[in-house]
Coordinates of C-alpha atoms in Angstrom, one line a residue:
X1 CA 15.0 -3.9 -10.8
X2 CA 13.8 -3.0 -14.3
X3 CA 16.2 -0.3 -15.5
X4 CA 16.1 2.0 -18.6
X5 CA 16.8 -0.9 -21.2
X6 CA 14.0 -3.2 -19.8
X7 CA 11.5 -0.4 -19.5
X8 CA 12.4 0.6 -23.2
X9 CA 11.8 -3.1 -24.0
X10 CA 8.4 -3.0 -22.3
X11 CA 7.4 0.2 -24.2
X12 CA 8.2 -1.5 -27.6
X13 CA 6.4 -4.7 -26.5
X14 CA 3.3 -2.6 -25.5
X15 CA 3.4 -0.7 -28.8
X16 CA 3.6 -4.0 -30.7
X17 CA 0.7 -5.4 -28.7
X18 CA -1.8 -3.4 -26.9
X19 CA -1.4 0.1 -28.7
X20 CA -4.8 1.2 -30.1
X21 CA -6.6 -1.6 -28.8
X22 CA -10.0 -0.7 -27.3
X23 CA -10.3 -1.4 -23.5
X24 CA -13.4 -3.3 -22.6
X25 CA -12.8 -3.9 -18.9
X26 CA -10.1 -3.6 -16.2
X27 CA -9.5 -6.1 -13.4
X28 CA -7.9 -4.4 -10.3
X29 CA -6.4 -7.6 -8.8
X30 CA -4.3 -5.7 -6.2
X31 CA -5.2 -2.0 -5.5
X32 CA -2.1 -1.5 -3.6
X33 CA -0.2 -0.7 -6.9
X34 CA -2.5 1.9 -8.0
X35 CA -1.8 5.7 -7.6
X36 CA -5.2 7.3 -7.3
X37 CA -8.7 5.7 -7.1
X38 CA -9.8 2.3 -8.8
X39 CA -13.0 3.9 -10.1
X40 CA -11.2 6.8 -11.7
X41 CA -8.9 4.5 -13.6
X42 CA -11.8 2.4 -14.8
X43 CA -14.1 5.4 -15.7
X44 CA -11.2 7.1 -17.6
X45 CA -10.0 4.1 -19.5
X46 CA -12.8 1.6 -20.3
X47 CA -14.1 2.3 -23.8
X48 CA -10.8 4.1 -24.7
X49 CA -7.6 3.0 -26.2
X50 CA -3.9 3.8 -25.7
X51 CA -2.6 6.2 -28.5
X52 CA 1.0 6.2 -27.9
X53 CA 3.7 5.6 -25.5
X54 CA 6.9 7.2 -24.2
X55 CA 9.6 6.5 -21.6
X56 CA 11.5 8.8 -19.2
X57 CA 14.1 6.8 -17.2
X58 CA 12.3 4.0 -15.6
X59 CA 8.8 5.3 -16.1
X60 CA 6.5 4.1 -19.0
X61 CA 3.8 6.9 -20.1
X62 CA 0.9 5.7 -22.0
X63 CA -1.3 8.2 -23.8
X64 CA -5.1 8.0 -23.9
X65 CA -7.8 9.7 -26.2
X66 CA -8.9 11.6 -23.0
X67 CA -5.8 13.8 -22.6
X68 CA -4.9 11.7 -19.7
X69 CA -1.6 9.6 -19.2
X70 CA -1.2 6.3 -17.5
X71 CA 2.1 5.8 -15.8
X72 CA 3.6 2.5 -15.1
X73 CA 6.7 2.1 -12.8
X74 CA 7.9 -1.4 -12.5
X75 CA 9.5 -1.3 -9.2
X76 CA 11.8 -4.3 -8.7
X77 CA 10.0 -7.1 -10.2
X78 CA 7.6 -5.5 -12.7
X79 CA 6.7 -6.8 -16.1
X80 CA 3.9 -6.7 -18.9
X81 CA 2.3 -9.8 -20.3
X82 CA -0.1 -9.7 -23.5
X83 CA -2.0 -13.0 -23.7
X84 CA -5.4 -14.3 -25.0
X85 CA -8.3 -14.2 -22.6
X86 CA -8.4 -18.1 -22.8
X87 CA -5.1 -18.3 -21.2
X88 CA -4.9 -18.2 -17.5
X89 CA -3.9 -14.9 -16.0
X90 CA -0.2 -14.7 -15.3
X91 CA 1.0 -15.2 -11.8
X92 CA 1.6 -12.0 -10.0
X93 CA -0.7 -9.9 -12.3
X94 CA -1.9 -6.9 -10.3
X95 CA -3.9 -5.2 -13.0
X96 CA -5.3 -6.6 -16.1
X97 CA -6.6 -4.8 -19.1
X98 CA -9.1 -6.6 -21.3
X99 CA -9.3 -5.5 -25.0
X100 CA -12.1 -6.0 -27.5
X101 CA -10.0 -8.4 -29.8
X102 CA -10.1 -10.9 -26.9
X103 CA -6.4 -10.3 -25.7
X104 CA -5.5 -8.9 -22.4
X105 CA -2.5 -7.0 -21.1
X106 CA -1.3 -7.9 -17.5
X107 CA 0.7 -5.5 -15.4
X108 CA 2.8 -7.8 -13.3
X109 CA 4.5 -6.5 -10.0
X110 CA 5.7 -9.6 -7.9
X111 CA 6.6 -7.8 -4.9
X112 CA 4.1 -5.0 -5.4
X113 CA 6.7 -2.3 -5.5
X114 CA 5.5 -1.1 -9.0
X115 CA 2.9 1.7 -9.4
X116 CA 0.2 2.3 -11.8
X117 CA -2.0 5.3 -12.2
X118 CA -3.3 8.4 -14.2
X119 CA -1.7 11.7 -14.5
X120 CA -2.6 14.9 -16.6
X121 CA 0.8 16.2 -17.5
X122 CA 4.1 14.3 -18.1
X123 CA 6.4 17.5 -17.5
X124 CA 4.6 18.2 -14.3
X125 CA 5.1 14.5 -13.0
X126 CA 8.9 14.5 -14.1
X127 CA 9.2 17.8 -12.1
X128 CA 7.3 16.4 -9.1
X129 CA 9.4 13.4 -8.9
X130 CA 12.6 15.5 -9.3
X131 CA 13.9 13.3 -12.3
X132 CA 16.9 14.4 -14.1
X133 CA 17.6 14.2 -17.8
X134 CA 16.9 10.8 -19.3
X135 CA 20.1 8.8 -19.3
X136 CA 19.7 8.3 -23.1
X137 CA 19.3 12.1 -23.7
X138 CA 21.7 13.7 -21.3
X139 CA 24.6 15.7 -22.7
X140 CA 28.2 15.5 -21.3
X141 CA 27.9 19.2 -20.1
X142 CA 24.5 18.4 -18.4
X143 CA 25.8 15.2 -16.7
X144 CA 28.9 17.1 -15.5
X145 CA 26.9 19.9 -14.1
X146 CA 24.4 17.5 -12.4
X147 CA 27.3 15.4 -10.9
X148 CA 29.1 18.5 -9.7
X149 CA 26.2 19.3 -7.5
X150 CA 26.4 16.2 -5.6
X151 CA 28.7 15.6 -2.7
X152 CA 28.8 11.8 -2.6
X153 CA 30.3 8.8 -4.0
X154 CA 30.1 8.4 -7.8
X155 CA 28.1 5.2 -7.7
X156 CA 25.4 6.8 -5.4
X157 CA 25.3 9.9 -7.8
X158 CA 24.8 7.7 -10.7
X159 CA 21.9 5.8 -8.9
X160 CA 20.4 9.3 -8.0
X161 CA 17.4 9.8 -10.5
X162 CA 17.8 13.5 -10.0
X163 CA 21.0 13.2 -11.9
X164 CA 20.2 10.8 -14.6
X165 CA 16.7 9.1 -14.8
X166 CA 16.9 5.5 -15.7
X167 CA 20.3 4.2 -14.3
X168 CA 20.0 1.7 -11.7
X169 CA 22.5 -0.8 -10.0
X170 CA 23.8 -2.9 -12.7
X171 CA 24.1 -0.1 -15.3
X172 CA 25.9 2.1 -12.7
X173 CA 28.3 -0.8 -12.3
X174 CA 28.8 -1.2 -15.8
X175 CA 29.5 2.6 -16.4
X176 CA 32.1 2.6 -13.7
X177 CA 33.7 -0.6 -14.8
X178 CA 34.0 0.7 -18.5
X179 CA 35.3 4.0 -17.3
X180 CA 37.8 2.5 -14.9
X181 CA 36.3 4.5 -12.0
X182 CA 36.1 3.1 -8.5
X183 CA 32.3 3.2 -7.2
X184 CA 33.3 4.8 -3.9
X185 CA 35.3 7.6 -5.6
X186 CA 34.1 11.0 -4.3
X187 CA 32.4 13.0 -7.2
X188 CA 34.4 16.1 -5.9
X189 CA 37.6 14.2 -6.8
X190 CA 36.6 13.4 -10.5
X191 CA 37.4 15.6 -13.4
X192 CA 35.4 15.7 -16.6

């Protein structure tokens, strides 16, 4: 599953390729990945461009000119591919953005666990999804307080996105290995 490092790489890739490109068309190849209506996405974004990007945990946020933000969550098998229109659409592309410069951006989700849609407010989205502090931004005090509220094993607590947004299975394993903490250790038995 794409975790915080992969999503940060996707954000940088997006900035280097698709940022400020005028959108001329959007192909919805599999509407299952959409959050919201297909026509809303097209009406909002065609003729517009993305002005900036940000990331919170495993979610990518793309700002538009129209005070709307598009979210991309990559599920277990998500990815982005920027390619010229003369090249075949990537396998498992679910949504394709065509740009005025003759290039396209494909939102790829092989198993279709990813989601893409429009929101009005990033902070409200984070609150509604009960996302904790971003794993790259959380302080030791914030982390300690968040873990203290959980009555479960430490690995499950680390995977809980309300504790730290962005930590997935392999990062949790690496954190615990480097800290010398057994994954099934109860959080209540751990000290600072």
